Structure formats: structure tokens, C-alpha cells
XYZ file of C-alpha atoms in Angstrom:
386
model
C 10.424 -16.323 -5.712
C 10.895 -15.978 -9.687
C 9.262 -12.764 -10.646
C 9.988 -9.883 -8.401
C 6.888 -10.798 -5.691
C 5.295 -13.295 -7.419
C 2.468 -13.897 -4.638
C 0.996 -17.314 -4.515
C -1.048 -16.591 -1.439
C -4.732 -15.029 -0.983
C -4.207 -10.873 -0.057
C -6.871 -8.664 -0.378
C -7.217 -6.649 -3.660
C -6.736 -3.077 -1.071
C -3.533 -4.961 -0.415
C -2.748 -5.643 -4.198
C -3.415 -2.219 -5.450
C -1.402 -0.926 -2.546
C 1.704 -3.014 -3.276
C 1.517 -3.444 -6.936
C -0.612 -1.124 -8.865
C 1.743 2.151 -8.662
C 5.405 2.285 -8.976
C 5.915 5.730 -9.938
C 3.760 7.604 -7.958
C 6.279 9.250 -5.841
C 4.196 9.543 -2.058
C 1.881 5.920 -1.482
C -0.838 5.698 1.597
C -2.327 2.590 2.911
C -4.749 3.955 5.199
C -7.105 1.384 7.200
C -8.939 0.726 9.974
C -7.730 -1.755 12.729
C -6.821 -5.411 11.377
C -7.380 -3.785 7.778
C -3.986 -5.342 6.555
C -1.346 -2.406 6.388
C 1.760 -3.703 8.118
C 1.228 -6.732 5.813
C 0.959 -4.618 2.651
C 4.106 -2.230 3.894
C 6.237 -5.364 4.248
C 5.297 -6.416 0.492
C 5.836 -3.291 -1.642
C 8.912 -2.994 0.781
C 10.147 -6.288 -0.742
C 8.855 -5.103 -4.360
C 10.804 -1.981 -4.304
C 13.613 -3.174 -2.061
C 14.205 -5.689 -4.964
C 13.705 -3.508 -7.677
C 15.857 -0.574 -6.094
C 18.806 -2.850 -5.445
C 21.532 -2.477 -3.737
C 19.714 0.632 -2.661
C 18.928 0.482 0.946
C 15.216 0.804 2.552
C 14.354 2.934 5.243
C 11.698 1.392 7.507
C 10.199 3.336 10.276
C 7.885 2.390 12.927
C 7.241 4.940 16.424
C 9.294 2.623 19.275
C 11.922 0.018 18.273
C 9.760 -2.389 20.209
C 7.538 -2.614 17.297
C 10.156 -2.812 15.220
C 10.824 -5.707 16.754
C 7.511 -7.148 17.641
C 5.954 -5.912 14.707
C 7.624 -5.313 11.057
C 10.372 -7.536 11.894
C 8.094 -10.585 13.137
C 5.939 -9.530 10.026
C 8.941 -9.817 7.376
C 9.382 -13.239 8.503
C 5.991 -14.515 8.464
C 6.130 -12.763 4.839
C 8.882 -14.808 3.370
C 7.634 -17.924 4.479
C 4.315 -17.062 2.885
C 6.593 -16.604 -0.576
C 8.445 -19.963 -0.377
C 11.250 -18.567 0.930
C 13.374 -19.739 4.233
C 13.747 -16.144 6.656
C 17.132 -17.440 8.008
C 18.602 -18.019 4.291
C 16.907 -14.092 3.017
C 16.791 -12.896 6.189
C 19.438 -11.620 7.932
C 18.736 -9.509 10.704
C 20.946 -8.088 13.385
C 19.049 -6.266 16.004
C 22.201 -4.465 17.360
C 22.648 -2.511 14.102
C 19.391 -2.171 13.809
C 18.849 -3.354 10.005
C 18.353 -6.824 8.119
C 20.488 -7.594 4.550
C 17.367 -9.449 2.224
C 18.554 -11.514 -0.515
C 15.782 -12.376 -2.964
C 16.959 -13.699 -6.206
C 20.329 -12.581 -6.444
C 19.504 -9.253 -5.425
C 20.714 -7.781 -2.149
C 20.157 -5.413 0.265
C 19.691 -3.628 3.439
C 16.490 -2.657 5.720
C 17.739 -0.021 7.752
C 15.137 0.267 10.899
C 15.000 3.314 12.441
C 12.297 4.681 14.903
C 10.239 8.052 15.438
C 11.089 8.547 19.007
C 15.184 8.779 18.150
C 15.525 10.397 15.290
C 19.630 10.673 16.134
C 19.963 7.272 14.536
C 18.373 8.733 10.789
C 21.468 10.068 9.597
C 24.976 8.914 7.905
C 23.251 7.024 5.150
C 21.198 7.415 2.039
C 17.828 5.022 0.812
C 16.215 4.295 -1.964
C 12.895 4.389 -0.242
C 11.293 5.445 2.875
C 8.455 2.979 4.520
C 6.658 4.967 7.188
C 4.461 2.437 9.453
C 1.584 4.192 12.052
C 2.282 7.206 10.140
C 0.054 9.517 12.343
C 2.367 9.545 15.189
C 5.336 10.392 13.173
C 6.576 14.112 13.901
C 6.741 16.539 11.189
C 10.767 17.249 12.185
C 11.595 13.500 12.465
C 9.731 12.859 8.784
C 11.487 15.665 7.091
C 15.058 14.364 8.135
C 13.689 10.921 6.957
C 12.522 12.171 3.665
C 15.840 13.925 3.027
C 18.217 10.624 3.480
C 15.218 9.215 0.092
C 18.526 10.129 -2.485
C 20.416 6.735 -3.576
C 22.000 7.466 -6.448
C 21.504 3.978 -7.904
C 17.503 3.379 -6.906
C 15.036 2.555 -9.478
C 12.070 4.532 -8.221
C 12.750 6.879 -5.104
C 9.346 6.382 -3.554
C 8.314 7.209 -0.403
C 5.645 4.939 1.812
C 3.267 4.862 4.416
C 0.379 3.340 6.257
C -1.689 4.277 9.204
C -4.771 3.835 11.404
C -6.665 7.420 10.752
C -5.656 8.522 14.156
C -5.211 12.431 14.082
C -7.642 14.753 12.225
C -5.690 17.398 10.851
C -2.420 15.844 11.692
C 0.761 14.773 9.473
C -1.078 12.243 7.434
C -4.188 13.756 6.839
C -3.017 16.700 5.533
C -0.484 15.185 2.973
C -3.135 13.160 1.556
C -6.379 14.333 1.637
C -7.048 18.136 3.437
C -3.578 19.638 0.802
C -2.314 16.287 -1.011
C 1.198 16.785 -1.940
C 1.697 16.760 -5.984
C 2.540 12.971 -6.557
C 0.337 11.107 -4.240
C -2.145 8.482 -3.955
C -3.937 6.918 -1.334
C -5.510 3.417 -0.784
C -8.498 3.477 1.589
C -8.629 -0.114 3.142
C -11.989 -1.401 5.858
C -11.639 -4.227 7.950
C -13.702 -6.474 6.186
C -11.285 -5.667 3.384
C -8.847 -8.222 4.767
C -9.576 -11.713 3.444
C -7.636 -13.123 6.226
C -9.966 -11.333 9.275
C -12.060 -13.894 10.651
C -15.806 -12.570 10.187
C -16.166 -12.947 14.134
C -12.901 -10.813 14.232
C -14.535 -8.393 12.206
C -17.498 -8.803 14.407
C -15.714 -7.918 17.579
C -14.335 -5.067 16.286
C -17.516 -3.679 15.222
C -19.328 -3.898 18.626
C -16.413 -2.313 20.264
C -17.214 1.139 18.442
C -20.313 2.763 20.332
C -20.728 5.706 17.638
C -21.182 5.756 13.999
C -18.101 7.946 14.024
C -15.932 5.960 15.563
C -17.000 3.025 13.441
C -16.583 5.057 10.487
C -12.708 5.598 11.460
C -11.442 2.651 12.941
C -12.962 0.112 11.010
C -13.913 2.345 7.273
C -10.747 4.214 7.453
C -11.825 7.790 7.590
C -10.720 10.657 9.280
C -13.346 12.259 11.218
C -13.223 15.825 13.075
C -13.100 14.962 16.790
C -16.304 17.447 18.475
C -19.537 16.620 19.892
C -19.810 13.553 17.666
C -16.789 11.812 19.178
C -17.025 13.205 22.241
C -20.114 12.750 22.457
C -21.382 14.008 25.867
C -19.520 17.500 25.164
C -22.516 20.415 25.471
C -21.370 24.181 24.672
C -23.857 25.536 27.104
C -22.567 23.210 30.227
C -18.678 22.942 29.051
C -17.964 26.410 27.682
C -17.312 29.022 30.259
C -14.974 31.453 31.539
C -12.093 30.535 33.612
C -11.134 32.398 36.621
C -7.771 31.968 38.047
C -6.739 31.918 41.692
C -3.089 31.902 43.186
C -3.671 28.569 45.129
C -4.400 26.762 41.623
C -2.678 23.829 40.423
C -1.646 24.761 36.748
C -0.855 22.012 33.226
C 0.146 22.217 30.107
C -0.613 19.749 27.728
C 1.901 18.801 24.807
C 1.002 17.147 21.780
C 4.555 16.464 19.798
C 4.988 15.952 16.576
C 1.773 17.437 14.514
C 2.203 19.971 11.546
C 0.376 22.504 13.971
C 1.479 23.067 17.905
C -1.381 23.165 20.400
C -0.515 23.028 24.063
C -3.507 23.542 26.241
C -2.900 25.509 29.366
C -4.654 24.542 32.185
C -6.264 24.865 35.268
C -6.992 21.854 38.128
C -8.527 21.814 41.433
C -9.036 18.492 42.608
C -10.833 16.462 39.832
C -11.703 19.355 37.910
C -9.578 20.335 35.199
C -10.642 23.966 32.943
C -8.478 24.708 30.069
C -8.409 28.638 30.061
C -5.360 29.244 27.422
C -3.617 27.370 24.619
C -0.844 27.733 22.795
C -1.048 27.335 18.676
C 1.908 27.641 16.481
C 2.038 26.890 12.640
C 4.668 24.557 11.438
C 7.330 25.101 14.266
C 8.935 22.728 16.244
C 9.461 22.089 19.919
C 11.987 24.849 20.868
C 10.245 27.264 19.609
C 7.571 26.192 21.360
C 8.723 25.827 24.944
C 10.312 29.610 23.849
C 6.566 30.872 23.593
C 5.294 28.450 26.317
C 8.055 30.444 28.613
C 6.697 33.778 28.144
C 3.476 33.090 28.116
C 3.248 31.847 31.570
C 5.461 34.664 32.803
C 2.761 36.596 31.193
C 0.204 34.648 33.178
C 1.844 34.510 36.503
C 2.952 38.679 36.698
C -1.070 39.370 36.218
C -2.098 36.955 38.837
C 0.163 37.769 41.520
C 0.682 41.210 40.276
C 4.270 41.603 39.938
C 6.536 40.327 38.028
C 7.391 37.064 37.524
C 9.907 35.648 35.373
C 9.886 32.448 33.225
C 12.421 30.847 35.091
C 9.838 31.069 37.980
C 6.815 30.698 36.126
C 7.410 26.892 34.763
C 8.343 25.687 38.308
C 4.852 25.760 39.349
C 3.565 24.147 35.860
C 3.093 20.179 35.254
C 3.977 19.289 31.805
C 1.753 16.105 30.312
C 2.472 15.152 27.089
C 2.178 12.538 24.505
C 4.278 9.222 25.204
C 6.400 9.930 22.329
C 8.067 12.772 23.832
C 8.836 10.904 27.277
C 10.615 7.452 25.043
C 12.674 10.896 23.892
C 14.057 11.847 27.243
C 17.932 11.647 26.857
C 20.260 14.267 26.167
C 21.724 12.333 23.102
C 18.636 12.800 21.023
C 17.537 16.083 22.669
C 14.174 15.194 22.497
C 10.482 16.898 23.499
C 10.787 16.148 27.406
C 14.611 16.407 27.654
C 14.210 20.080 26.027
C 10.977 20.787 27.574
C 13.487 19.838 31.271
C 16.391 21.560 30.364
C 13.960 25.150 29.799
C 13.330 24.683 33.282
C 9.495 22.257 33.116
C 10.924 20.071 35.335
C 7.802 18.857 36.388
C 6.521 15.904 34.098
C 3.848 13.307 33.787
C 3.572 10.787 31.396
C 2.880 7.493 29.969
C 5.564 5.311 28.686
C 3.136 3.581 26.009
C -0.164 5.508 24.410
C -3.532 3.951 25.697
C -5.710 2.806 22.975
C -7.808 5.427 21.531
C -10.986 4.318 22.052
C -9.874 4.460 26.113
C -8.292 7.652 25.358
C -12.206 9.059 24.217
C -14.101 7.348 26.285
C -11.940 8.857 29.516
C -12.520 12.318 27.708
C -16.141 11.567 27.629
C -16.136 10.656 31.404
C -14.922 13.922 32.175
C -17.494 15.349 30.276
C -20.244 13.750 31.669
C -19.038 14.543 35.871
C -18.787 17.999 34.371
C -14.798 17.688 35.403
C -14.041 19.048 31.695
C -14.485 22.644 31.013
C -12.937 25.004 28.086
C -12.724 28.838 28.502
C -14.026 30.343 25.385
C -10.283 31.415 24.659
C -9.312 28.198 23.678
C -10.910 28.200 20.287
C -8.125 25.464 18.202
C -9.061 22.991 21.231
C -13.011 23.516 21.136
């Protein structure tokens, strides 16, 4: 390879500034739209910095070891051939300890993956780096005990790294780059048409999947864009703003989003088809147990008013239906103690959900459905959702 990353192949110059243009800025952010070149660009300044931190090790996180697998491993080796070098020589990865030892011009060392949905595994070593892939769906709890193993004693640079699709408006990413950037960051913004090796009738395709300006404007441009009327399109305050009035015969939800800087857990309402959120939940910077704690009473609360005695929390959740966001179900196992498994063991025993998340643009368009059979209404209480 001669030079530390000496690239003799064509990457875009989003890619470039990404990978070479900073090595002491302590926080990096490649953030993109779809086919925009990020896992690409992680797997280079991984290789820069892995080489340059040596022996340090690098800590490479993506949300399900499936992509770990599928994704940034497959992408290292289609990296190294593109730099001359043979994968199975540099290469050497071994899936049941979950990390690969690179050797790059007589410097080695290891790529410890680890994943966002078993954060168990993210302890009983120290990096040199942190490489943070899909970034957005990376819990606040699980990034902090990431960002604390970032303490080799013998790294170059301790530099933390990440990339993402601009997923979640207010979320993780977005506010440690642009809404209250951390002291020591920088972020490179990255299109579509930004990457050199996207077919124009790629790039094509993507654009005439996006049926709003807005959702152009974030999954191809790269920008974060406040979800409301303009995303959801078809939402009207007049017809989908109104009070909710609950009944004793009601089905009842409550829906969990993990891993966010800010808890909001919509309570819910369903009859049939129909589903009115008349309560939420919204918690600052805490994490799941203290959420489910709140969550407890708060239906207690709910339940002693409606059938006007009381009722405790034990009895309360039995009659709720937890959904949640996929990442909390690949957590269900009493070794990790993860979203589900806690949310179970308070007593939510019922559950629904996914085991992979549905593409976004599925994920609006079903909201918009709702919206426009008038099956989607919001009781003025729940102000964080509207």
C-alpha cells in the first residue's frame, strides 16, 4: 500500500475530505443520503487511523451483527482489493470473536465489531477509535459506554467516527452535530450524486422514489428535516387534532422509541382500525428503566380514573400492548437486559414488534395512509408528538 492509504482508485472528493482532510478533529460525521458513499468512506479513515493508531484497536459499530457481516465486513474486503492488497493475507477475520487482525505494512491490529442491539459485548477492552456506522439508530446509553472504552494509551489520535442516513430529526446525531455540536466536531454533508461510482440511472431511481421535496431533500441531499405536515403530508390540524375520550372496553398501546437523547412513548387508544393517541410520555436524557418506572404509574394513573377505583401498576400494564422500535425486540434476552426484556420483566408482557425496521419511506407513507382514512388522530395533549 506504501503510504498509509495511498488510494489509486476514483472516490468522490465528500469521500476524500471525509477520510483524509481531518485527523485531529476529535468527533467526524459523514452524513449522506442513500447510496451517497458512507460505509465506503467509514471503512477508509478506519484503515487510515487503524494504521496510524497501531497496535491500538478499532471499535466498529453497526445496529445488528448481520450487517456487520453483510455490510462493513463484505465492505473491508472489497476495500483492500481496491488498494492492491489480498483480504485473506490483511484480513483476518474470525466471526466467532467477533473482530478481524489487519496487517497493512507492518503495522497490526484489531477491528473489534460490536453491535447497538448488545451492548454486553462493549466492555473488557480499550480502542483507539470508535467508528459508528447508521449512527441514528444508535442509543444514547449504548454510545456513551462505546465512547468511554475510546482510551488506548498508545493511539495516535483518539478520534471518534460516524456516518448516517439523516434518519431522526432531533435524535442522537442531529443534535451532536448540527442543533448543539459538541466542541471538536465536523461534519461532511455528502448527496447521492456525490458518489462517482452511482450509476446516473441509479441516481435516477432514487430520485423518483421520493414524492416530496422534503423527502428528496433528506434522503438523497442529506438534510435533516422536521417530520410535520410536510412529511406527512396529508396530516390537517382541524381533521386530526381532537380530544380523546376514553371508554373501559378500549384496546390501549404504548409506543416505544429506544434509544433517542429524548424519551417519547405515545399512549394510545384503538378501536378497530382507528388508533387516537391521547397521552405521551417525554423524558429528557433518561434511559429505559426510568422510563417503564414513569410508564408504570402513569397508567395506574389512567386506569384508577377510568374505572374509578384504584388500580395498581401491576394491573394496569396487563391490559397495555407495548410496540416498539425493532431495536429493542433484537434486545430481548436477559443477558443484555435490554428495552423489551426490561419493558417484560415490569410486567408489559404484551409485545408487538418487527424483527427488522421497514424502510422509511414505507414507514411515512403507512403514516400518511392513516391520515388520509382519518384512522390517525392526536389529542391536543400530546404536544412532543404533534
Amino acid at each position: 500500500m506504501g503510504a498509509p492509504l495511498e488510494i489509486t482508485f476514483p472516490i468522490s472528493s465528500k469521500q476524500r475530505e471525509f477520510v483524509f482532510d481531518d485527523l485531529s478533529t476529535p468527533f467526524s460525521l459523514f452524513l449522506g443520503g442513500y447510496g451517497s458513499g458512507k460505509t465506503v468512506a467509514m471503512g477508509l479513515r478506519s484503515l487510515l487511523v487503524g494504521w496510524l493508531n497501531a497496535p491500538a484497536p478499532v471499535l466498529f459499530m453497526e445496529p445488528t451483527f448481520s450487517q456487520v457481516e453483510d455490510v462493513a465486513v463484505a465492505m473491508f474486503y472489497e476495500v483492500l482489493e481496491w488498494l492492491g492488497e489480498d483480504p485473506s493475507k490483511c484480513f483476518d477475520w474470525k466471526p466467532y470473536k467477533k473482530k478481524a487482525i489487519v496487517t497493512l505494512d507492518g503495522h497490526t491490529w484489531p477491528i473489534f465489531f460490536r453491535t447497538y442491539d448488545n451492548p454486553k459485548l462493549i466492555a473488557g477492552f480499550n480502542a483507539g477509535s470508535l467508528f459508528c456506522d447508521e449512527f441514528d439508530y444508535c442509543p444514547l446509553d449504548v454510545y456513551r459506554q462505546a465512547s468511554q472504552r475510546i482510551r488506548h494509551p498508545r493511539a495516535f489520535r483518539l478520534l471518534q467516527n460516524f456516518a448516517t442516513t439523516p434518519e431522526h430529526f432531533g435524535g442522537i446525531t442531529h443534535t451532536m452535530f448540527e442543533l448543539d455540536p459538541i466542541e471538536g466536531s465536523r461534519m461532511v454533508r455528502s448527496a447521492t450524486r456525490d458518489n462517482i461510482f452511482a450509476p446516473r440511472a441509479f441516481i435516477e431511481a432514487q430520485l423518483a422514489q421520493f414524492r416530496t421535496e422534503e423527502e428528496r431533500k433528506r434522503y438523497s441531499d442529506g438534510h435533516y428535516i422536521q417530520p410535520g405536515g410536510r412529511v406527512y403530508r396529508h396530516f390537517d390540524e382541524t381533521k386530526h387534532v381532537a380530544p380523546c375520550e376514553l371508554h373501559a372496553s378500549d384496546d390501549f398501546a404504548m409506543s416505544c422509541d429506544f434509544g433517542s437523547h429524548v424519551v417519547a412513548w405515545a399512549f394510545v387508544r384503538r378501536v378497530w382500525n382507528r388508533l387516537h393517541v391521547f397521552d405521551e410520555l417525554v423524558l429528557e436524557n433518561a434511559d429505559t428503566p426510568i422510563a417503564i418506572g414513569h410508564a408504570r404509574r402513569k397508567w395506574s394513573e389512567i386506569f384508577t380514573k377510568l374505572y374509578g377505583r384504584a388500580v395498581s401498576a401491576d394491573e394496569a400494564v396487563q391490559r397495555v400492548t407495548v410496540y416498539g422500535d425493532p431495536a429493542g425486540g433484537k434486545r430481548f434476552n436477559p443477558s443484555s437486559g435490554g428495552d423489551f426484556y426490561q419493558l417484560h420483566a415490569r410486567g408489559f408482557t404484551k409485545q408487538r414488534y418487527r424483527r427488522l425496521h421497514n424502510a422509511v419511506l414505507n414507514r411515512i407513507a403507512s403514516v400518511n395512509e392513516k391520515l388520509i382514512k382519518g384512522e390517525l388522530l392526536f389529542d391536543p395533549r400530546a404536544e412532543y408528538v404533534l
